[in-house]
Amino acid sequence: MNEAVPILMYHSVAHRPAPAAFDLSVPPDAFAEQMALLADRGFTPLTTSRLARAWRHGERLPPRPVLITFDDGYEGVHRHALPVLARYGFASTLFVSTGWLRGEHETGGAPDTMLDWAQVRELIAAGTEIGGHSHTHPQLDQLDNARLRYEALRCRQIIAGELGTAPHSFAYPYGYSSSRVRRAVRSAGFTQSLAVGNALARRRQGPGALERLTVRRTTGIREFERLVEGRALIRGFARDRTLTKGYAVVRRARGGARLLWAAFGSVAVCGRPTQRDRPPGGLVR
């Protein structure tokens, strides 16, 4: 039961994504090639809940398990990824920022064309699990407690209301979390949560911070093969880890200052990050 599992993190699947989504987008033909490789190598895609249940209850996993996850809720997941997933009968998990999806709950600020709820339901019918990704996609560790609770609860409530079933899984926007964030997400009713980490997921990571592997526009098929086989991950993501560690120091200091001001009656900075607050490279995750 200590088997390492690759959890692939996708965002947009599009020919011509908006600039804000470009670096973390994947061309449709590249996505199709990657899914063909998984099928050829005998991988078995699972939903996040299926993996969590297996690790929670000591169930045996199927041969060569892998998770295919999508963040945010881009329309291209329905247009381009769904036909490929359906072709192979692959399960997947989509983590939606409910305020970005088109419809009555939309708050604006989405980086590109997003899914509507009818498309989300079609994805479910094809074997996609729906998880939460906050309501407005802020950096959760920068929020005060009230706004943090709102972002997690509102997201879960909207999904439950639209789909008739409350989600169990959550992915932290930008991959950022802290013990305070993880507690808030658990108290909102989510039983497992995913970060980034760019490492294989293992049971010992616990249900609140399973690690994922970033698939981006520059990920060629040979690099993708190394990702799912778990080879050369430290070398391949060395730059990502350096940037993440450096930015974490800045983020903690900034978050501490904001919470201090909030405690004295000032307005904490919430909402979508400004350009200054974005992660290195300005990527939406």
PDB file of C-alpha atoms in Angstrom:
ATOM      1  CA  MET A   1       0.000   0.000   0.000  1.00  0.00           C
ATOM      2  CA  ASN A   2       2.998   2.318  -0.169  1.00  0.00           C
ATOM      3  CA  GLU A   3       2.879   2.359  -3.943  1.00  0.00           C
ATOM      4  CA  ALA A   4       3.761   5.710  -5.506  1.00  0.00           C
ATOM      5  CA  VAL A   5       1.138   7.070  -7.896  1.00  0.00           C
ATOM      6  CA  PRO A   6       1.618   9.782 -10.541  1.00  0.00           C
ATOM      7  CA  ILE A   7      -1.084  12.462 -10.313  1.00  0.00           C
ATOM      8  CA  LEU A   8      -0.974  14.552 -13.474  1.00  0.00           C
ATOM      9  CA  MET A   9      -1.998  18.200 -13.185  1.00  0.00           C
ATOM     10  CA  TYR A  10      -3.455  19.760 -16.337  1.00  0.00           C
ATOM     11  CA  HIS A  11      -5.112  23.122 -16.849  1.00  0.00           C
ATOM     12  CA  SER A  12      -6.191  24.338 -20.284  1.00  0.00           C
ATOM     13  CA  VAL A  13      -6.298  22.056 -23.332  1.00  0.00           C
ATOM     14  CA  ALA A  14      -6.421  24.425 -26.295  1.00  0.00           C
ATOM     15  CA  HIS A  15      -4.912  25.342 -29.649  1.00  0.00           C
ATOM     16  CA  ARG A  16      -4.784  29.085 -28.917  1.00  0.00           C
ATOM     17  CA  PRO A  17      -5.211  29.726 -25.182  1.00  0.00           C
ATOM     18  CA  ALA A  18      -5.308  33.209 -23.702  1.00  0.00           C
ATOM     19  CA  PRO A  19      -1.908  34.585 -22.613  1.00  0.00           C
ATOM     20  CA  ALA A  20      -2.698  34.074 -18.909  1.00  0.00           C
ATOM     21  CA  ALA A  21      -3.298  30.370 -19.498  1.00  0.00           C
ATOM     22  CA  PHE A  22      -0.652  29.744 -22.167  1.00  0.00           C
ATOM     23  CA  ASP A  23       2.263  28.251 -20.228  1.00  0.00           C
ATOM     24  CA  LEU A  24       0.085  25.782 -18.354  1.00  0.00           C
ATOM     25  CA  SER A  25      -1.961  24.829 -21.403  1.00  0.00           C
ATOM     26  CA  VAL A  26      -1.485  21.697 -23.503  1.00  0.00           C
ATOM     27  CA  PRO A  27      -2.204  21.492 -27.248  1.00  0.00           C
ATOM     28  CA  PRO A  28      -5.002  19.018 -28.065  1.00  0.00           C
ATOM     29  CA  ASP A  29      -2.737  16.826 -30.217  1.00  0.00           C
ATOM     30  CA  ALA A  30      -0.163  16.634 -27.403  1.00  0.00           C
ATOM     31  CA  PHE A  31      -2.869  15.663 -24.925  1.00  0.00           C
ATOM     32  CA  ALA A  32      -4.079  12.926 -27.269  1.00  0.00           C
ATOM     33  CA  GLU A  33      -0.523  11.615 -27.643  1.00  0.00           C
ATOM     34  CA  GLN A  34      -0.061  11.571 -23.873  1.00  0.00           C
ATOM     35  CA  MET A  35      -3.286   9.648 -23.297  1.00  0.00           C
ATOM     36  CA  ALA A  36      -2.274   7.153 -26.006  1.00  0.00           C
ATOM     37  CA  LEU A  37       0.999   6.569 -24.156  1.00  0.00           C
ATOM     38  CA  LEU A  38      -0.897   5.852 -20.912  1.00  0.00           C
ATOM     39  CA  ALA A  39      -3.078   3.340 -22.744  1.00  0.00           C
ATOM     40  CA  ASP A  40      -0.133   1.693 -24.506  1.00  0.00           C
ATOM     41  CA  ARG A  41       1.821   1.348 -21.248  1.00  0.00           C
ATOM     42  CA  GLY A  42      -1.077  -0.234 -19.382  1.00  0.00           C
ATOM     43  CA  PHE A  43      -1.830   2.588 -16.942  1.00  0.00           C
ATOM     44  CA  THR A  44      -5.193   2.614 -15.159  1.00  0.00           C
ATOM     45  CA  PRO A  45      -6.592   6.136 -14.578  1.00  0.00           C
ATOM     46  CA  LEU A  46      -8.482   6.595 -11.294  1.00  0.00           C
ATOM     47  CA  THR A  47     -10.496   9.406  -9.779  1.00  0.00           C
ATOM     48  CA  THR A  48      -9.145  11.168  -6.710  1.00  0.00           C
ATOM     49  CA  SER A  49     -11.872   9.639  -4.564  1.00  0.00           C
ATOM     50  CA  ARG A  50     -11.045   6.138  -5.777  1.00  0.00           C
ATOM     51  CA  LEU A  51      -7.403   6.546  -4.789  1.00  0.00           C
ATOM     52  CA  ALA A  52      -8.324   8.049  -1.420  1.00  0.00           C
ATOM     53  CA  ARG A  53     -10.722   5.200  -0.674  1.00  0.00           C
ATOM     54  CA  ALA A  54      -8.094   2.600  -1.531  1.00  0.00           C
ATOM     55  CA  TRP A  55      -5.475   4.182   0.708  1.00  0.00           C
ATOM     56  CA  ARG A  56      -7.964   4.820   3.509  1.00  0.00           C
ATOM     57  CA  HIS A  57      -9.269   1.258   3.640  1.00  0.00           C
ATOM     58  CA  GLY A  58      -6.202  -0.674   2.538  1.00  0.00           C
ATOM     59  CA  GLU A  59      -7.729  -1.734  -0.780  1.00  0.00           C
ATOM     60  CA  ARG A  60      -5.544  -3.049  -3.566  1.00  0.00           C
ATOM     61  CA  LEU A  61      -4.975  -0.587  -6.413  1.00  0.00           C
ATOM     62  CA  PRO A  62      -5.353  -1.661 -10.059  1.00  0.00           C
ATOM     63  CA  PRO A  63      -2.242  -2.163 -12.214  1.00  0.00           C
ATOM     64  CA  ARG A  64      -0.206   0.976 -12.890  1.00  0.00           C
ATOM     65  CA  PRO A  65      -2.568   3.525 -11.326  1.00  0.00           C
ATOM     66  CA  VAL A  66      -2.454   7.145 -12.499  1.00  0.00           C
ATOM     67  CA  LEU A  67      -4.662  10.185 -11.880  1.00  0.00           C
ATOM     68  CA  ILE A  68      -5.551  12.681 -14.616  1.00  0.00           C
ATOM     69  CA  THR A  69      -6.608  15.974 -13.028  1.00  0.00           C
ATOM     70  CA  PHE A  70      -7.616  19.356 -14.458  1.00  0.00           C
ATOM     71  CA  ASP A  71      -7.661  22.638 -12.533  1.00  0.00           C
ATOM     72  CA  ASP A  72      -9.854  25.742 -12.887  1.00  0.00           C
ATOM     73  CA  GLY A  73     -12.492  24.596 -15.393  1.00  0.00           C
ATOM     74  CA  TYR A  74     -11.385  25.599 -18.893  1.00  0.00           C
ATOM     75  CA  GLU A  75     -13.835  25.021 -21.740  1.00  0.00           C
ATOM     76  CA  GLY A  76     -11.204  23.106 -23.694  1.00  0.00           C
ATOM     77  CA  VAL A  77     -11.412  20.255 -21.201  1.00  0.00           C
ATOM     78  CA  HIS A  78     -14.869  19.556 -22.608  1.00  0.00           C
ATOM     79  CA  ARG A  79     -14.094  20.436 -26.227  1.00  0.00           C
ATOM     80  CA  HIS A  80     -10.725  18.706 -26.613  1.00  0.00           C
ATOM     81  CA  ALA A  81      -9.953  16.447 -23.625  1.00  0.00           C
ATOM     82  CA  LEU A  82     -13.353  14.778 -23.191  1.00  0.00           C
ATOM     83  CA  PRO A  83     -13.401  12.991 -26.584  1.00  0.00           C
ATOM     84  CA  VAL A  84      -9.930  11.565 -25.931  1.00  0.00           C
ATOM     85  CA  LEU A  85     -10.783  10.439 -22.399  1.00  0.00           C
ATOM     86  CA  ALA A  86     -13.996   8.845 -23.683  1.00  0.00           C
ATOM     87  CA  ARG A  87     -12.089   7.019 -26.439  1.00  0.00           C
ATOM     88  CA  TYR A  88      -9.995   5.190 -23.852  1.00  0.00           C
ATOM     89  CA  GLY A  89     -12.606   5.012 -21.111  1.00  0.00           C
ATOM     90  CA  PHE A  90     -10.335   7.019 -18.811  1.00  0.00           C
ATOM     91  CA  ALA A  91     -11.540   8.440 -15.512  1.00  0.00           C
ATOM     92  CA  SER A  92     -10.390  11.905 -14.478  1.00  0.00           C
ATOM     93  CA  THR A  93     -10.959  14.580 -11.838  1.00  0.00           C
ATOM     94  CA  LEU A  94     -11.832  18.216 -12.603  1.00  0.00           C
ATOM     95  CA  PHE A  95     -11.297  20.812  -9.867  1.00  0.00           C
ATOM     96  CA  VAL A  96     -13.490  23.842 -10.565  1.00  0.00           C
ATOM     97  CA  SER A  97     -13.296  27.416  -9.357  1.00  0.00           C
ATOM     98  CA  THR A  98     -17.039  27.960  -9.136  1.00  0.00           C
ATOM     99  CA  GLY A  99     -16.886  31.734  -9.586  1.00  0.00           C
ATOM    100  CA  TRP A 100     -15.068  31.283 -12.890  1.00  0.00           C
ATOM    101  CA  LEU A 101     -17.559  28.893 -14.492  1.00  0.00           C
ATOM    102  CA  ARG A 102     -20.123  30.423 -16.832  1.00  0.00           C
ATOM    103  CA  GLY A 103     -23.535  30.762 -15.238  1.00  0.00           C
ATOM    104  CA  GLU A 104     -25.383  32.434 -12.398  1.00  0.00           C
ATOM    105  CA  HIS A 105     -22.511  32.059  -9.893  1.00  0.00           C
ATOM    106  CA  GLU A 106     -19.931  33.702 -12.161  1.00  0.00           C
ATOM    107  CA  THR A 107     -17.877  36.435 -10.478  1.00  0.00           C
ATOM    108  CA  GLY A 108     -15.645  37.416 -13.422  1.00  0.00           C
ATOM    109  CA  GLY A 109     -11.876  37.441 -13.584  1.00  0.00           C
ATOM    110  CA  ALA A 110     -11.428  34.089 -15.368  1.00  0.00           C
ATOM    111  CA  PRO A 111      -8.242  33.936 -17.476  1.00  0.00           C
ATOM    112  CA  ASP A 112      -9.915  32.343 -20.536  1.00  0.00           C
ATOM    113  CA  THR A 113     -13.188  30.824 -21.745  1.00  0.00           C
ATOM    114  CA  MET A 114     -14.473  28.506 -19.043  1.00  0.00           C
ATOM    115  CA  LEU A 115     -16.945  25.625 -18.832  1.00  0.00           C
ATOM    116  CA  ASP A 116     -20.625  26.086 -18.147  1.00  0.00           C
ATOM    117  CA  TRP A 117     -22.549  23.761 -15.835  1.00  0.00           C
ATOM    118  CA  ALA A 118     -24.156  21.780 -18.665  1.00  0.00           C
ATOM    119  CA  GLN A 119     -20.673  20.889 -19.915  1.00  0.00           C
ATOM    120  CA  VAL A 120     -19.636  19.926 -16.385  1.00  0.00           C
ATOM    121  CA  ARG A 121     -22.563  17.496 -16.248  1.00  0.00           C
ATOM    122  CA  GLU A 122     -21.508  15.950 -19.555  1.00  0.00           C
ATOM    123  CA  LEU A 123     -18.022  15.432 -18.157  1.00  0.00           C
ATOM    124  CA  ILE A 124     -19.513  13.679 -15.125  1.00  0.00           C
ATOM    125  CA  ALA A 125     -21.537  11.384 -17.377  1.00  0.00           C
ATOM    126  CA  ALA A 126     -18.295  10.395 -19.120  1.00  0.00           C
ATOM    127  CA  GLY A 127     -16.540   9.419 -15.869  1.00  0.00           C
ATOM    128  CA  THR A 128     -15.103  12.673 -14.528  1.00  0.00           C
ATOM    129  CA  GLU A 129     -15.214  13.381 -10.799  1.00  0.00           C
ATOM    130  CA  ILE A 130     -15.806  17.036  -9.850  1.00  0.00           C
ATOM    131  CA  GLY A 131     -13.800  18.563  -7.027  1.00  0.00           C
ATOM    132  CA  GLY A 132     -13.467  22.023  -5.539  1.00  0.00           C
ATOM    133  CA  HIS A 133     -10.832  24.639  -6.367  1.00  0.00           C
ATOM    134  CA  SER A 134     -12.208  27.531  -4.257  1.00  0.00           C
ATOM    135  CA  HIS A 135     -14.809  30.060  -5.423  1.00  0.00           C
ATOM    136  CA  THR A 136     -12.717  32.924  -6.855  1.00  0.00           C
ATOM    137  CA  HIS A 137      -9.256  31.282  -7.085  1.00  0.00           C
ATOM    138  CA  PRO A 138      -7.287  33.351  -4.533  1.00  0.00           C
ATOM    139  CA  GLN A 139      -4.091  32.362  -2.785  1.00  0.00           C
ATOM    140  CA  LEU A 140      -5.792  30.783   0.202  1.00  0.00           C
ATOM    141  CA  ASP A 141      -2.873  31.184   2.582  1.00  0.00           C
ATOM    142  CA  GLN A 142      -3.098  34.963   2.139  1.00  0.00           C
ATOM    143  CA  LEU A 143      -6.722  35.217   3.324  1.00  0.00           C
ATOM    144  CA  ASP A 144      -8.100  35.965   6.774  1.00  0.00           C
ATOM    145  CA  ASN A 145     -10.048  33.183   8.445  1.00  0.00           C
ATOM    146  CA  ALA A 146     -13.493  34.437   7.464  1.00  0.00           C
ATOM    147  CA  ARG A 147     -12.665  34.782   3.777  1.00  0.00           C
ATOM    148  CA  LEU A 148     -10.801  31.468   3.771  1.00  0.00           C
ATOM    149  CA  ARG A 149     -13.844  29.695   5.182  1.00  0.00           C
ATOM    150  CA  TYR A 150     -16.094  31.431   2.650  1.00  0.00           C
ATOM    151  CA  GLU A 151     -13.959  30.383  -0.325  1.00  0.00           C
ATOM    152  CA  ALA A 152     -14.009  26.706   0.630  1.00  0.00           C
ATOM    153  CA  LEU A 153     -17.638  26.534   1.793  1.00  0.00           C
ATOM    154  CA  ARG A 154     -19.104  28.576  -1.047  1.00  0.00           C
ATOM    155  CA  CYS A 155     -17.328  26.408  -3.604  1.00  0.00           C
ATOM    156  CA  ARG A 156     -18.652  23.199  -2.044  1.00  0.00           C
ATOM    157  CA  GLN A 157     -22.185  24.575  -1.672  1.00  0.00           C
ATOM    158  CA  ILE A 158     -22.397  25.671  -5.306  1.00  0.00           C
ATOM    159  CA  ILE A 159     -21.149  22.332  -6.621  1.00  0.00           C
ATOM    160  CA  ALA A 160     -23.615  20.467  -4.405  1.00  0.00           C
ATOM    161  CA  GLY A 161     -26.460  22.700  -5.530  1.00  0.00           C
ATOM    162  CA  GLU A 162     -25.652  22.401  -9.240  1.00  0.00           C
ATOM    163  CA  LEU A 163     -24.817  18.707  -9.331  1.00  0.00           C
ATOM    164  CA  GLY A 164     -26.856  17.245  -6.481  1.00  0.00           C
ATOM    165  CA  THR A 165     -23.807  15.761  -4.775  1.00  0.00           C
ATOM    166  CA  ALA A 166     -21.261  17.517  -2.580  1.00  0.00           C
ATOM    167  CA  PRO A 167     -17.638  17.079  -3.687  1.00  0.00           C
ATOM    168  CA  HIS A 168     -15.105  15.212  -1.546  1.00  0.00           C
ATOM    169  CA  SER A 169     -11.893  16.373  -3.227  1.00  0.00           C
ATOM    170  CA  PHE A 170     -10.199  19.786  -3.309  1.00  0.00           C
ATOM    171  CA  ALA A 171      -7.147  21.245  -5.047  1.00  0.00           C
ATOM    172  CA  TYR A 172      -5.422  24.304  -3.600  1.00  0.00           C
ATOM    173  CA  PRO A 173      -5.281  27.241  -6.065  1.00  0.00           C
ATOM    174  CA  TYR A 174      -1.650  27.825  -7.094  1.00  0.00           C
ATOM    175  CA  GLY A 175      -0.814  24.755  -5.007  1.00  0.00           C
ATOM    176  CA  TYR A 176      -0.438  26.949  -1.916  1.00  0.00           C
ATOM    177  CA  SER A 177      -1.596  25.733   1.474  1.00  0.00           C
ATOM    178  CA  SER A 178      -0.672  25.811   5.137  1.00  0.00           C
ATOM    179  CA  SER A 179      -1.879  23.962   8.214  1.00  0.00           C
ATOM    180  CA  ARG A 180      -4.497  26.697   8.678  1.00  0.00           C
ATOM    181  CA  VAL A 181      -5.693  26.344   5.087  1.00  0.00           C
ATOM    182  CA  ARG A 182      -5.805  22.570   5.313  1.00  0.00           C
ATOM    183  CA  ARG A 183      -7.903  22.748   8.481  1.00  0.00           C
ATOM    184  CA  ALA A 184     -10.338  25.176   6.852  1.00  0.00           C
ATOM    185  CA  VAL A 185     -10.714  22.965   3.783  1.00  0.00           C
ATOM    186  CA  ARG A 186     -11.347  19.905   5.966  1.00  0.00           C
ATOM    187  CA  SER A 187     -13.896  21.768   8.082  1.00  0.00           C
ATOM    188  CA  ALA A 188     -15.746  22.749   4.883  1.00  0.00           C
ATOM    189  CA  GLY A 189     -16.319  19.043   4.253  1.00  0.00           C
ATOM    190  CA  PHE A 190     -13.559  18.054   1.832  1.00  0.00           C
ATOM    191  CA  THR A 191     -11.916  14.779   2.815  1.00  0.00           C
ATOM    192  CA  GLN A 192      -8.860  14.848   0.542  1.00  0.00           C
ATOM    193  CA  SER A 193      -6.885  17.711  -0.987  1.00  0.00           C
ATOM    194  CA  LEU A 194      -4.182  18.001  -3.619  1.00  0.00           C
ATOM    195  CA  ALA A 195      -1.192  20.330  -3.795  1.00  0.00           C
ATOM    196  CA  VAL A 196       1.490  20.476  -6.512  1.00  0.00           C
ATOM    197  CA  GLY A 197       4.907  19.413  -5.226  1.00  0.00           C
ATOM    198  CA  ASN A 198       5.992  17.901  -8.564  1.00  0.00           C
ATOM    199  CA  ALA A 199       6.563  14.499  -7.032  1.00  0.00           C
ATOM    200  CA  LEU A 200       4.754  11.187  -7.011  1.00  0.00           C
ATOM    201  CA  ALA A 201       1.839  10.863  -4.590  1.00  0.00           C
ATOM    202  CA  ARG A 202       2.321   8.480  -1.686  1.00  0.00           C
ATOM    203  CA  ARG A 203       0.030   7.380   1.088  1.00  0.00           C
ATOM    204  CA  ARG A 204       2.311   8.822   3.764  1.00  0.00           C
ATOM    205  CA  GLN A 205       1.694  12.354   2.429  1.00  0.00           C
ATOM    206  CA  GLY A 206      -1.728  12.156   4.043  1.00  0.00           C
ATOM    207  CA  PRO A 207      -5.118  13.124   2.618  1.00  0.00           C
ATOM    208  CA  GLY A 208      -4.523  16.874   2.938  1.00  0.00           C
ATOM    209  CA  ALA A 209      -1.509  17.386   0.694  1.00  0.00           C
ATOM    210  CA  LEU A 210      -1.171  14.773  -2.051  1.00  0.00           C
ATOM    211  CA  GLU A 211       1.478  15.834  -4.531  1.00  0.00           C
ATOM    212  CA  ARG A 212       0.978  16.256  -8.279  1.00  0.00           C
ATOM    213  CA  LEU A 213       3.081  16.534 -11.429  1.00  0.00           C
ATOM    214  CA  THR A 214       2.726  19.630 -13.617  1.00  0.00           C
ATOM    215  CA  VAL A 215       2.045  19.038 -17.316  1.00  0.00           C
ATOM    216  CA  ARG A 216       2.623  22.228 -19.309  1.00  0.00           C
ATOM    217  CA  ARG A 217       2.826  23.346 -22.918  1.00  0.00           C
ATOM    218  CA  THR A 218       6.523  22.555 -23.144  1.00  0.00           C
ATOM    219  CA  THR A 219       6.148  18.977 -21.841  1.00  0.00           C
ATOM    220  CA  GLY A 220       7.221  16.770 -24.740  1.00  0.00           C
ATOM    221  CA  ILE A 221       6.228  13.127 -25.005  1.00  0.00           C
ATOM    222  CA  ARG A 222       9.596  11.830 -23.736  1.00  0.00           C
ATOM    223  CA  GLU A 223       9.420  14.101 -20.699  1.00  0.00           C
ATOM    224  CA  PHE A 224       5.822  13.022 -20.165  1.00  0.00           C
ATOM    225  CA  GLU A 225       6.959   9.399 -20.230  1.00  0.00           C
ATOM    226  CA  ARG A 226       9.526  10.168 -17.529  1.00  0.00           C
ATOM    227  CA  LEU A 227       6.833  11.863 -15.417  1.00  0.00           C
ATOM    228  CA  VAL A 228       4.445   8.930 -15.369  1.00  0.00           C
ATOM    229  CA  GLU A 229       7.284   6.459 -14.875  1.00  0.00           C
ATOM    230  CA  GLY A 230       8.596   8.552 -11.965  1.00  0.00           C
ATOM    231  CA  ARG A 231      12.060   9.041 -13.478  1.00  0.00           C
ATOM    232  CA  ALA A 232      14.335  12.097 -13.068  1.00  0.00           C
ATOM    233  CA  LEU A 233      11.674  14.133 -11.300  1.00  0.00           C
ATOM    234  CA  ILE A 234      14.092  16.017  -9.053  1.00  0.00           C
ATOM    235  CA  ARG A 235      16.206  17.133 -11.999  1.00  0.00           C
ATOM    236  CA  GLY A 236      13.214  17.877 -14.216  1.00  0.00           C
ATOM    237  CA  PHE A 237      11.518  20.145 -11.688  1.00  0.00           C
ATOM    238  CA  ALA A 238      14.621  21.673 -10.069  1.00  0.00           C
ATOM    239  CA  ARG A 239      13.828  25.206 -11.270  1.00  0.00           C
ATOM    240  CA  ASP A 240      10.186  24.929 -10.137  1.00  0.00           C
ATOM    241  CA  ARG A 241      11.259  23.878  -6.656  1.00  0.00           C
ATOM    242  CA  THR A 242      13.771  26.724  -6.341  1.00  0.00           C
ATOM    243  CA  LEU A 243      11.181  29.303  -7.362  1.00  0.00           C
ATOM    244  CA  THR A 244       8.536  27.817  -5.117  1.00  0.00           C
ATOM    245  CA  LYS A 245      10.771  27.784  -2.045  1.00  0.00           C
ATOM    246  CA  GLY A 246      11.865  31.380  -2.595  1.00  0.00           C
ATOM    247  CA  TYR A 247       8.342  32.589  -3.189  1.00  0.00           C
ATOM    248  CA  ALA A 248       7.081  30.727  -0.109  1.00  0.00           C
ATOM    249  CA  VAL A 249       9.248  32.943   2.123  1.00  0.00           C
ATOM    250  CA  VAL A 250       7.805  36.087   0.547  1.00  0.00           C
ATOM    251  CA  ARG A 251       4.269  34.695   0.749  1.00  0.00           C
ATOM    252  CA  ARG A 252       4.512  33.784   4.422  1.00  0.00           C
ATOM    253  CA  ALA A 253       5.800  37.229   5.329  1.00  0.00           C
ATOM    254  CA  ARG A 254       3.128  38.941   3.255  1.00  0.00           C
ATOM    255  CA  GLY A 255       0.392  36.730   4.645  1.00  0.00           C
ATOM    256  CA  GLY A 256       1.471  37.337   8.207  1.00  0.00           C
ATOM    257  CA  ALA A 257       1.374  41.088   7.670  1.00  0.00           C
ATOM    258  CA  ARG A 258      -2.092  40.907   6.148  1.00  0.00           C
ATOM    259  CA  LEU A 259      -3.503  38.820   8.985  1.00  0.00           C
ATOM    260  CA  LEU A 260      -1.986  41.230  11.509  1.00  0.00           C
ATOM    261  CA  TRP A 261      -3.652  44.198   9.830  1.00  0.00           C
ATOM    262  CA  ALA A 262      -6.948  42.299   9.720  1.00  0.00           C
ATOM    263  CA  ALA A 263      -6.735  41.643  13.456  1.00  0.00           C
ATOM    264  CA  PHE A 264      -6.523  45.404  14.070  1.00  0.00           C
ATOM    265  CA  GLY A 265      -9.585  46.163  11.995  1.00  0.00           C
ATOM    266  CA  SER A 266      -7.963  46.815   8.633  1.00  0.00           C
ATOM    267  CA  VAL A 267      -9.168  45.144   5.470  1.00  0.00           C
ATOM    268  CA  ALA A 268      -7.207  42.015   4.618  1.00  0.00           C
ATOM    269  CA  VAL A 269      -6.230  41.639   1.005  1.00  0.00           C
ATOM    270  CA  CYS A 270      -8.336  38.870  -0.488  1.00  0.00           C
ATOM    271  CA  GLY A 271      -9.676  38.173  -3.956  1.00  0.00           C
ATOM    272  CA  ARG A 272      -7.689  37.311  -7.007  1.00  0.00           C
ATOM    273  CA  PRO A 273      -3.969  38.065  -6.706  1.00  0.00           C
ATOM    274  CA  THR A 274      -2.627  41.235  -8.233  1.00  0.00           C
ATOM    275  CA  GLN A 275       0.219  40.935 -10.738  1.00  0.00           C
ATOM    276  CA  ARG A 276       2.639  41.514  -7.883  1.00  0.00           C
ATOM    277  CA  ASP A 277       1.063  38.710  -5.873  1.00  0.00           C
ATOM    278  CA  ARG A 278       1.097  36.125  -8.638  1.00  0.00           C
ATOM    279  CA  PRO A 279       3.444  33.151  -8.498  1.00  0.00           C
ATOM    280  CA  PRO A 280       6.712  33.336 -10.450  1.00  0.00           C
ATOM    281  CA  GLY A 281       5.965  33.692 -14.147  1.00  0.00           C
ATOM    282  CA  GLY A 282       2.416  34.954 -13.527  1.00  0.00           C
ATOM    283  CA  LEU A 283       0.885  31.514 -14.113  1.00  0.00           C
ATOM    284  CA  VAL A 284      -2.643  30.647 -13.125  1.00  0.00           C
ATOM    285  CA  ARG A 285      -2.712  27.294 -11.343  1.00  0.00           C
TER     286      ARG A 285
END
